[in-house]
């Protein structure tokens, strides 16, 4: 199970899944907007009489925002917390191996002063 947990939390599986969900939903927004825009262009006067921006396009935008919120709070937030719990990010600052190399450099520079 540890390998499977590492696969889920270390890879980009969650990010790709979220991107796919959002992209699919956004495609519906773009399709609705395109349909509305193309219906408006041929006859501007008649388009605003029976086809308003708040129709299908507005519903699609609302559905997109709701879906994005659900995906964020139900998938992204728990995933981020689990990832930080199991794979904490390194402490800010200089890593120990770099500090050791800097100490060695400083000691060598002190032994051989530059002319």
mmCIF file of C-alpha atoms in Angstrom:
data_model
loop_
_atom_site.group_PDB
_atom_site.id
_atom_site.type_symbol
_atom_site.label_atom_id
_atom_site.label_comp_id
_atom_site.label_asym_id
_atom_site.label_seq_id
_atom_site.Cartn_x
_atom_site.Cartn_y
_atom_site.Cartn_z
ATOM 1 C CA UNK A 1 0.000 0.000 0.000
ATOM 2 C CA UNK A 2 2.914 2.377 0.570
ATOM 3 C CA UNK A 3 3.873 2.284 -3.090
ATOM 4 C CA UNK A 4 0.306 3.016 -4.144
ATOM 5 C CA UNK A 5 0.089 5.887 -1.642
ATOM 6 C CA UNK A 6 3.356 7.300 -3.002
ATOM 7 C CA UNK A 7 2.043 6.972 -6.549
ATOM 8 C CA UNK A 8 -1.116 8.906 -5.694
ATOM 9 C CA UNK A 9 0.482 11.624 -3.623
ATOM 10 C CA UNK A 10 3.817 12.207 -5.349
ATOM 11 C CA UNK A 11 2.748 12.068 -8.968
ATOM 12 C CA UNK A 12 0.709 14.615 -10.815
ATOM 13 C CA UNK A 13 -2.320 12.336 -10.954
ATOM 14 C CA UNK A 14 -4.547 14.646 -8.911
ATOM 15 C CA UNK A 15 -3.404 17.753 -10.777
ATOM 16 C CA UNK A 16 -4.101 16.100 -14.134
ATOM 17 C CA UNK A 17 -7.528 14.893 -13.002
ATOM 18 C CA UNK A 18 -8.479 18.340 -11.717
ATOM 19 C CA UNK A 19 -7.232 19.952 -14.919
ATOM 20 C CA UNK A 20 -9.293 17.520 -16.985
ATOM 21 C CA UNK A 21 -12.459 18.196 -14.973
ATOM 22 C CA UNK A 22 -12.021 21.969 -15.155
ATOM 23 C CA UNK A 23 -11.126 21.891 -18.850
ATOM 24 C CA UNK A 24 -14.187 19.806 -19.680
ATOM 25 C CA UNK A 25 -16.436 22.162 -17.762
ATOM 26 C CA UNK A 26 -14.795 25.232 -19.283
ATOM 27 C CA UNK A 27 -15.319 23.736 -22.738
ATOM 28 C CA UNK A 28 -19.062 23.835 -22.027
ATOM 29 C CA UNK A 29 -18.739 27.527 -21.090
ATOM 30 C CA UNK A 30 -16.899 28.285 -24.321
ATOM 31 C CA UNK A 31 -19.442 26.312 -26.364
ATOM 32 C CA UNK A 32 -22.370 28.175 -24.788
ATOM 33 C CA UNK A 33 -20.702 31.542 -25.281
ATOM 34 C CA UNK A 34 -19.884 30.743 -28.900
ATOM 35 C CA UNK A 35 -23.469 29.670 -29.563
ATOM 36 C CA UNK A 36 -24.770 32.880 -27.990
ATOM 37 C CA UNK A 37 -22.273 35.051 -29.881
ATOM 38 C CA UNK A 38 -23.029 33.465 -33.244
ATOM 39 C CA UNK A 39 -26.742 33.927 -32.664
ATOM 40 C CA UNK A 40 -26.159 37.608 -31.888
ATOM 41 C CA UNK A 41 -23.981 38.486 -34.889
ATOM 42 C CA UNK A 42 -26.392 37.813 -37.814
ATOM 43 C CA UNK A 43 -29.288 39.816 -36.414
ATOM 44 C CA UNK A 44 -28.314 42.061 -33.541
ATOM 45 C CA UNK A 45 -31.815 43.473 -32.957
ATOM 46 C CA UNK A 46 -33.618 40.117 -32.940
ATOM 47 C CA UNK A 47 -30.869 38.420 -30.933
ATOM 48 C CA UNK A 48 -31.343 40.626 -27.901
ATOM 49 C CA UNK A 49 -35.108 40.224 -27.973
ATOM 50 C CA UNK A 50 -35.252 36.487 -27.369
ATOM 51 C CA UNK A 51 -31.695 35.352 -26.601
ATOM 52 C CA UNK A 52 -30.159 37.076 -23.646
ATOM 53 C CA UNK A 53 -26.723 36.528 -22.174
ATOM 54 C CA UNK A 54 -28.319 35.206 -18.993
ATOM 55 C CA UNK A 55 -29.852 32.174 -20.735
ATOM 56 C CA UNK A 56 -27.924 28.980 -21.418
ATOM 57 C CA UNK A 57 -24.561 30.765 -21.196
ATOM 58 C CA UNK A 58 -25.300 32.142 -17.725
ATOM 59 C CA UNK A 59 -26.370 28.723 -16.491
ATOM 60 C CA UNK A 60 -23.201 27.192 -17.905
ATOM 61 C CA UNK A 61 -21.016 29.792 -16.190
ATOM 62 C CA UNK A 62 -22.768 29.174 -12.872
ATOM 63 C CA UNK A 63 -22.371 25.402 -13.311
ATOM 64 C CA UNK A 64 -18.661 25.909 -14.064
ATOM 65 C CA UNK A 65 -18.100 28.025 -10.948
ATOM 66 C CA UNK A 66 -19.984 25.545 -8.751
ATOM 67 C CA UNK A 67 -18.058 22.608 -10.209
ATOM 68 C CA UNK A 68 -14.747 24.424 -9.762
ATOM 69 C CA UNK A 69 -15.591 25.148 -6.113
ATOM 70 C CA UNK A 70 -16.568 21.517 -5.484
ATOM 71 C CA UNK A 71 -13.399 20.218 -7.133
ATOM 72 C CA UNK A 72 -11.279 22.670 -5.151
ATOM 73 C CA UNK A 73 -12.800 21.994 -1.740
ATOM 74 C CA UNK A 74 -13.445 18.248 -2.200
ATOM 75 C CA UNK A 75 -10.264 17.247 -4.057
ATOM 76 C CA UNK A 76 -7.550 19.909 -4.111
ATOM 77 C CA UNK A 77 -7.655 20.970 -0.440
ATOM 78 C CA UNK A 78 -7.668 17.414 1.017
ATOM 79 C CA UNK A 79 -4.993 16.347 -1.484
ATOM 80 C CA UNK A 80 -2.757 19.286 -0.546
ATOM 81 C CA UNK A 81 -3.153 18.550 3.171
ATOM 82 C CA UNK A 82 -2.427 14.840 2.677
ATOM 83 C CA UNK A 83 0.584 15.581 0.505
ATOM 84 C CA UNK A 84 2.002 17.993 3.095
ATOM 85 C CA UNK A 85 1.354 15.458 5.872
ATOM 86 C CA UNK A 86 3.033 12.517 4.152
ATOM 87 C CA UNK A 87 5.640 14.435 2.137
ATOM 88 C CA UNK A 88 6.412 17.666 4.013
ATOM 89 C CA UNK A 89 8.192 20.362 2.099
ATOM 90 C CA UNK A 90 11.781 20.990 3.177
ATOM 91 C CA UNK A 91 12.494 23.683 5.715
ATOM 92 C CA UNK A 92 13.456 27.013 4.195
ATOM 93 C CA UNK A 93 17.126 27.830 4.331
ATOM 94 C CA UNK A 94 20.366 26.314 3.214
ATOM 95 C CA UNK A 95 20.450 22.491 3.078
ATOM 96 C CA UNK A 96 22.938 20.722 5.353
ATOM 97 C CA UNK A 97 25.116 19.436 2.507
ATOM 98 C CA UNK A 98 25.478 22.952 1.093
ATOM 99 C CA UNK A 99 26.395 24.288 4.550
ATOM 100 C CA UNK A 100 29.067 21.614 4.869
ATOM 101 C CA UNK A 101 30.498 22.478 1.462
ATOM 102 C CA UNK A 102 30.538 26.163 2.399
ATOM 103 C CA UNK A 103 32.439 25.374 5.609
ATOM 104 C CA UNK A 104 34.993 23.326 3.656
ATOM 105 C CA UNK A 105 35.373 26.167 1.153
ATOM 106 C CA UNK A 106 35.898 28.702 3.933
ATOM 107 C CA UNK A 107 38.459 26.486 5.684
ATOM 108 C CA UNK A 108 40.381 25.965 2.450
ATOM 109 C CA UNK A 109 40.291 29.678 1.701
ATOM 110 C CA UNK A 110 41.658 30.388 5.215
ATOM 111 C CA UNK A 111 44.558 27.978 4.744
ATOM 112 C CA UNK A 112 45.653 29.489 1.443
ATOM 113 C CA UNK A 113 45.180 33.254 1.577
ATOM 114 C CA UNK A 114 45.031 34.929 -1.798
ATOM 115 C CA UNK A 115 48.028 37.079 -2.769
#
